[in-house]
CSV table of C-alpha atoms in Angstrom, one decimal:
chain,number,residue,atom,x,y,z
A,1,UNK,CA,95.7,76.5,43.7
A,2,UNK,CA,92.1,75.9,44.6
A,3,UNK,CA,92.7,71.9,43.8
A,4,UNK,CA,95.6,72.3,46.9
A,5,UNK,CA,92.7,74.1,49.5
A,6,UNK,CA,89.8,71.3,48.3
A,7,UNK,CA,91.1,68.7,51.3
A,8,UNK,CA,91.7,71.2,53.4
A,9,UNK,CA,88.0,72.8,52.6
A,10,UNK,CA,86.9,69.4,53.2
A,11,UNK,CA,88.5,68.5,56.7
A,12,UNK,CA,87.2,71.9,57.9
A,13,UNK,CA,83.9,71.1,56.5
A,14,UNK,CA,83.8,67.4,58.1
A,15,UNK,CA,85.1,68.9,61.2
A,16,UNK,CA,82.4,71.5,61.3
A,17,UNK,CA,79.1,68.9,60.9
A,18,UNK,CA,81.3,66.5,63.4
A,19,UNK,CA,80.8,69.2,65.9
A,20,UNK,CA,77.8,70.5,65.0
A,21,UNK,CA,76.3,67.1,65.0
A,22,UNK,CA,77.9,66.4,69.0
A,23,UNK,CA,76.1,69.5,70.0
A,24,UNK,CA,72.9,69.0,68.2
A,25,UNK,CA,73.0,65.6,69.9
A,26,UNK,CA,73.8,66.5,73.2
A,27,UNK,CA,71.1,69.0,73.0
A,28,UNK,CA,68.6,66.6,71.7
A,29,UNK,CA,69.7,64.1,74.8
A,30,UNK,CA,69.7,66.3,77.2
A,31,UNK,CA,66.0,67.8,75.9
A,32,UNK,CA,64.7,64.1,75.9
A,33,UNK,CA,66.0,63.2,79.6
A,34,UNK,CA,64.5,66.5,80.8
A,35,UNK,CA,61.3,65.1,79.3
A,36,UNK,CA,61.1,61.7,80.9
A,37,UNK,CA,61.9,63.3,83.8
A,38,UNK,CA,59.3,65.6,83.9
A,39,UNK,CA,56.6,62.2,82.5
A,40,UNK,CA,59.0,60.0,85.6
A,41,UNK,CA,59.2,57.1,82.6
A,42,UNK,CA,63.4,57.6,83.0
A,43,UNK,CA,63.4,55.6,86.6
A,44,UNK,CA,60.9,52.7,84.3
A,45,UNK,CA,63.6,52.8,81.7
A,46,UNK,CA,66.6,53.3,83.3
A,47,UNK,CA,66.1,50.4,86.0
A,48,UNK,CA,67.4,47.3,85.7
A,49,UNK,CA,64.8,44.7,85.2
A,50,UNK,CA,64.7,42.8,88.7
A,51,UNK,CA,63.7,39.8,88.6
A,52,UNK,CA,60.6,38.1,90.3
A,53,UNK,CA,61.0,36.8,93.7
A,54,UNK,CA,59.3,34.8,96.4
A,55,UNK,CA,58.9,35.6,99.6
A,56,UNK,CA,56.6,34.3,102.6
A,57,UNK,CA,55.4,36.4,105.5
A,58,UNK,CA,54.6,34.4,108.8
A,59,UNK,CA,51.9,36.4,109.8
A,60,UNK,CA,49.6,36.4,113.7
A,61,UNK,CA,45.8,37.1,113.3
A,62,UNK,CA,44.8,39.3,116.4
A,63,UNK,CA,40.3,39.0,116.5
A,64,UNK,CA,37.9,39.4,118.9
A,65,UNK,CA,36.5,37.2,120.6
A,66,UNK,CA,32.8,37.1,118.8
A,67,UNK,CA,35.2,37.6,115.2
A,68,UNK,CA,34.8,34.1,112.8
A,69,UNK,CA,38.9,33.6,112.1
A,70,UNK,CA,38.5,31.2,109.4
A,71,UNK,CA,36.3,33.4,107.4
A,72,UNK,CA,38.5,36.2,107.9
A,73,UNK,CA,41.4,34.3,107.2
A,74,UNK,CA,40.1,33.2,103.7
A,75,UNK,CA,39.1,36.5,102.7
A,76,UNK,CA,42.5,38.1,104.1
A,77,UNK,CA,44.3,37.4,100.3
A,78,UNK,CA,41.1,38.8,98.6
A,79,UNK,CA,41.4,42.2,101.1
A,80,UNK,CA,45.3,42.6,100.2
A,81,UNK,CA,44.6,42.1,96.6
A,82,UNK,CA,41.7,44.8,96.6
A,83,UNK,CA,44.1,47.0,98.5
A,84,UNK,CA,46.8,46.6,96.1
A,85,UNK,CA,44.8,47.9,92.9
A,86,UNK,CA,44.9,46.6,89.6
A,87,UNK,CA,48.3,47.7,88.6
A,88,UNK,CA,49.3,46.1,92.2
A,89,UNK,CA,47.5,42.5,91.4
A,90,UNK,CA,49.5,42.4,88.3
A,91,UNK,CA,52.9,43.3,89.6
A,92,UNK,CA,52.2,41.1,92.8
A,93,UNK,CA,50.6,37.7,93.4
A,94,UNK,CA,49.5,37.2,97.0
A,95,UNK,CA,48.2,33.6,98.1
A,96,UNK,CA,47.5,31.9,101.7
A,97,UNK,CA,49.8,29.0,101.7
A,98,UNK,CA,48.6,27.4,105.1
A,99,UNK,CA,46.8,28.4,108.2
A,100,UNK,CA,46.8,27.0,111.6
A,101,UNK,CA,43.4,27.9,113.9
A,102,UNK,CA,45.1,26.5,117.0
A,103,UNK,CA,48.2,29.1,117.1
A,104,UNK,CA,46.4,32.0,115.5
A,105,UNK,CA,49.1,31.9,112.4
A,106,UNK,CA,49.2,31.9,108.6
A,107,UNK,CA,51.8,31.6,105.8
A,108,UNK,CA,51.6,34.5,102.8
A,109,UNK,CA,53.3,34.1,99.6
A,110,UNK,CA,54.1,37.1,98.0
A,111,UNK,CA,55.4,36.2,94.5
A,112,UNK,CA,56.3,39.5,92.6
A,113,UNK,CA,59.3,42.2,92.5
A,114,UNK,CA,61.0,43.3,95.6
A,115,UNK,CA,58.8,46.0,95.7
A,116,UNK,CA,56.2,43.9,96.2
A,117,UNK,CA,56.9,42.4,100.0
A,118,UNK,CA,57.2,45.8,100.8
A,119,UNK,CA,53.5,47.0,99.8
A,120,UNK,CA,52.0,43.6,101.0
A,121,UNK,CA,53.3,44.1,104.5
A,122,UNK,CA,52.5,47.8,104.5
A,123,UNK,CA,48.8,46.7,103.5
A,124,UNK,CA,49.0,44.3,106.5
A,125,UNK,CA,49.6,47.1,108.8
A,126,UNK,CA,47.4,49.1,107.7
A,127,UNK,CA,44.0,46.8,106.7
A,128,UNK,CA,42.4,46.4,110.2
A,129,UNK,CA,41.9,50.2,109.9
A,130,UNK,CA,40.3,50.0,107.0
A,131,UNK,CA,37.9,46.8,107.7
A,132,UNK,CA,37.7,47.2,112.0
A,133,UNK,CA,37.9,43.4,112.1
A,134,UNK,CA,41.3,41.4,113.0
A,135,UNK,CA,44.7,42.6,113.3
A,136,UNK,CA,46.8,40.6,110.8
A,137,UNK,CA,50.5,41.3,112.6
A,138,UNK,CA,53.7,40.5,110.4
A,139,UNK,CA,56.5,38.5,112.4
A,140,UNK,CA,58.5,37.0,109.7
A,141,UNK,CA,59.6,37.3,106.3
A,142,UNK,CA,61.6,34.8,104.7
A,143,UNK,CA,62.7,33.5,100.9
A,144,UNK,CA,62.5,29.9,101.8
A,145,UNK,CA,59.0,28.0,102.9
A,146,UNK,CA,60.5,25.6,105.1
A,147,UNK,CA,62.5,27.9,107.4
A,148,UNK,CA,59.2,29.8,108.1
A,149,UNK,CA,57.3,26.8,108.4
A,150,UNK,CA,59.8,25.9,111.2
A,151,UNK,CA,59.6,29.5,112.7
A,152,UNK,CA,55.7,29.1,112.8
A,153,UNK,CA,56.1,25.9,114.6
A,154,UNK,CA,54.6,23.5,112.0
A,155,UNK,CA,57.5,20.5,111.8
């Protein structure tokens, strides 16, 4: 008789730890997504890996009259990268790809996530607050250097 009830013993017995191990699991899940919630690590580890882009931003250099452009224009790249912090300079590589004197213009690449353009041109906006010299203005943001070449009126 009790040979006839082992499989049945048995099913129940599986049956039990299957469910007991769902739950325990689910629990467990839910517990460790309320924790990298709480740390933010579950939008780092959840998002897609984006690859790295490039980008250039045409941009206008606004100075006084008595302002040097030349020498602000080759310390604009330094500015941005001090502005973008050390976690910013790693994500994001800003360089001055050309300048013209004549119609007050320069070329930025941005090479970095999407992310990056974004707080590049937001540290444009905002820099000539921070230093009171020129007025670096955004016009222009492209993916390919000869279209903003053309739009800057180089060729």
């Amino acid at each position: 008789m009790l040979m006839d009830l082992l499989p049945l013993i048995l099913s129940i017995v599986a049956i039990a730890i299957a469910i007991i191990s769902i739950v325990t699991i689910r629990y467990i899940y839910r517990y460790l997504y309320n924790l990298l919630e709480e740390l933010d690590i579950s939008t780092i580890i959840s998002r897609k890996k984006s690859k790295r882009v490039k980008r250039y931003i045409a941009i206008k250099i606004l100075c006084p009259e008595e302002t040097d452009i030349v020498t602000y224009i080759k310390s604009l790249s330094r500015d941005i990268n001090e502005l973008l912090g050390p976690i910013g300079r790693i994500r994001c590589g800003v360089t001055l790809i050309s300048f013209r004197a004549d119609k007050r213009r320069a070329i930025l690449r941005v090479v970095g996530y999407s992310e990056c353009v974004k707080h590049v041109l937001l540290i444009l906006s905002i820099q000539h607050l921070l230093k009171n010299q020129c007025i670096a203005i955004p016009i222009k943001t492209s993916g390919l250097l000869t279209r903003i070449r053309k739009f800057v009126g180089y060729k």
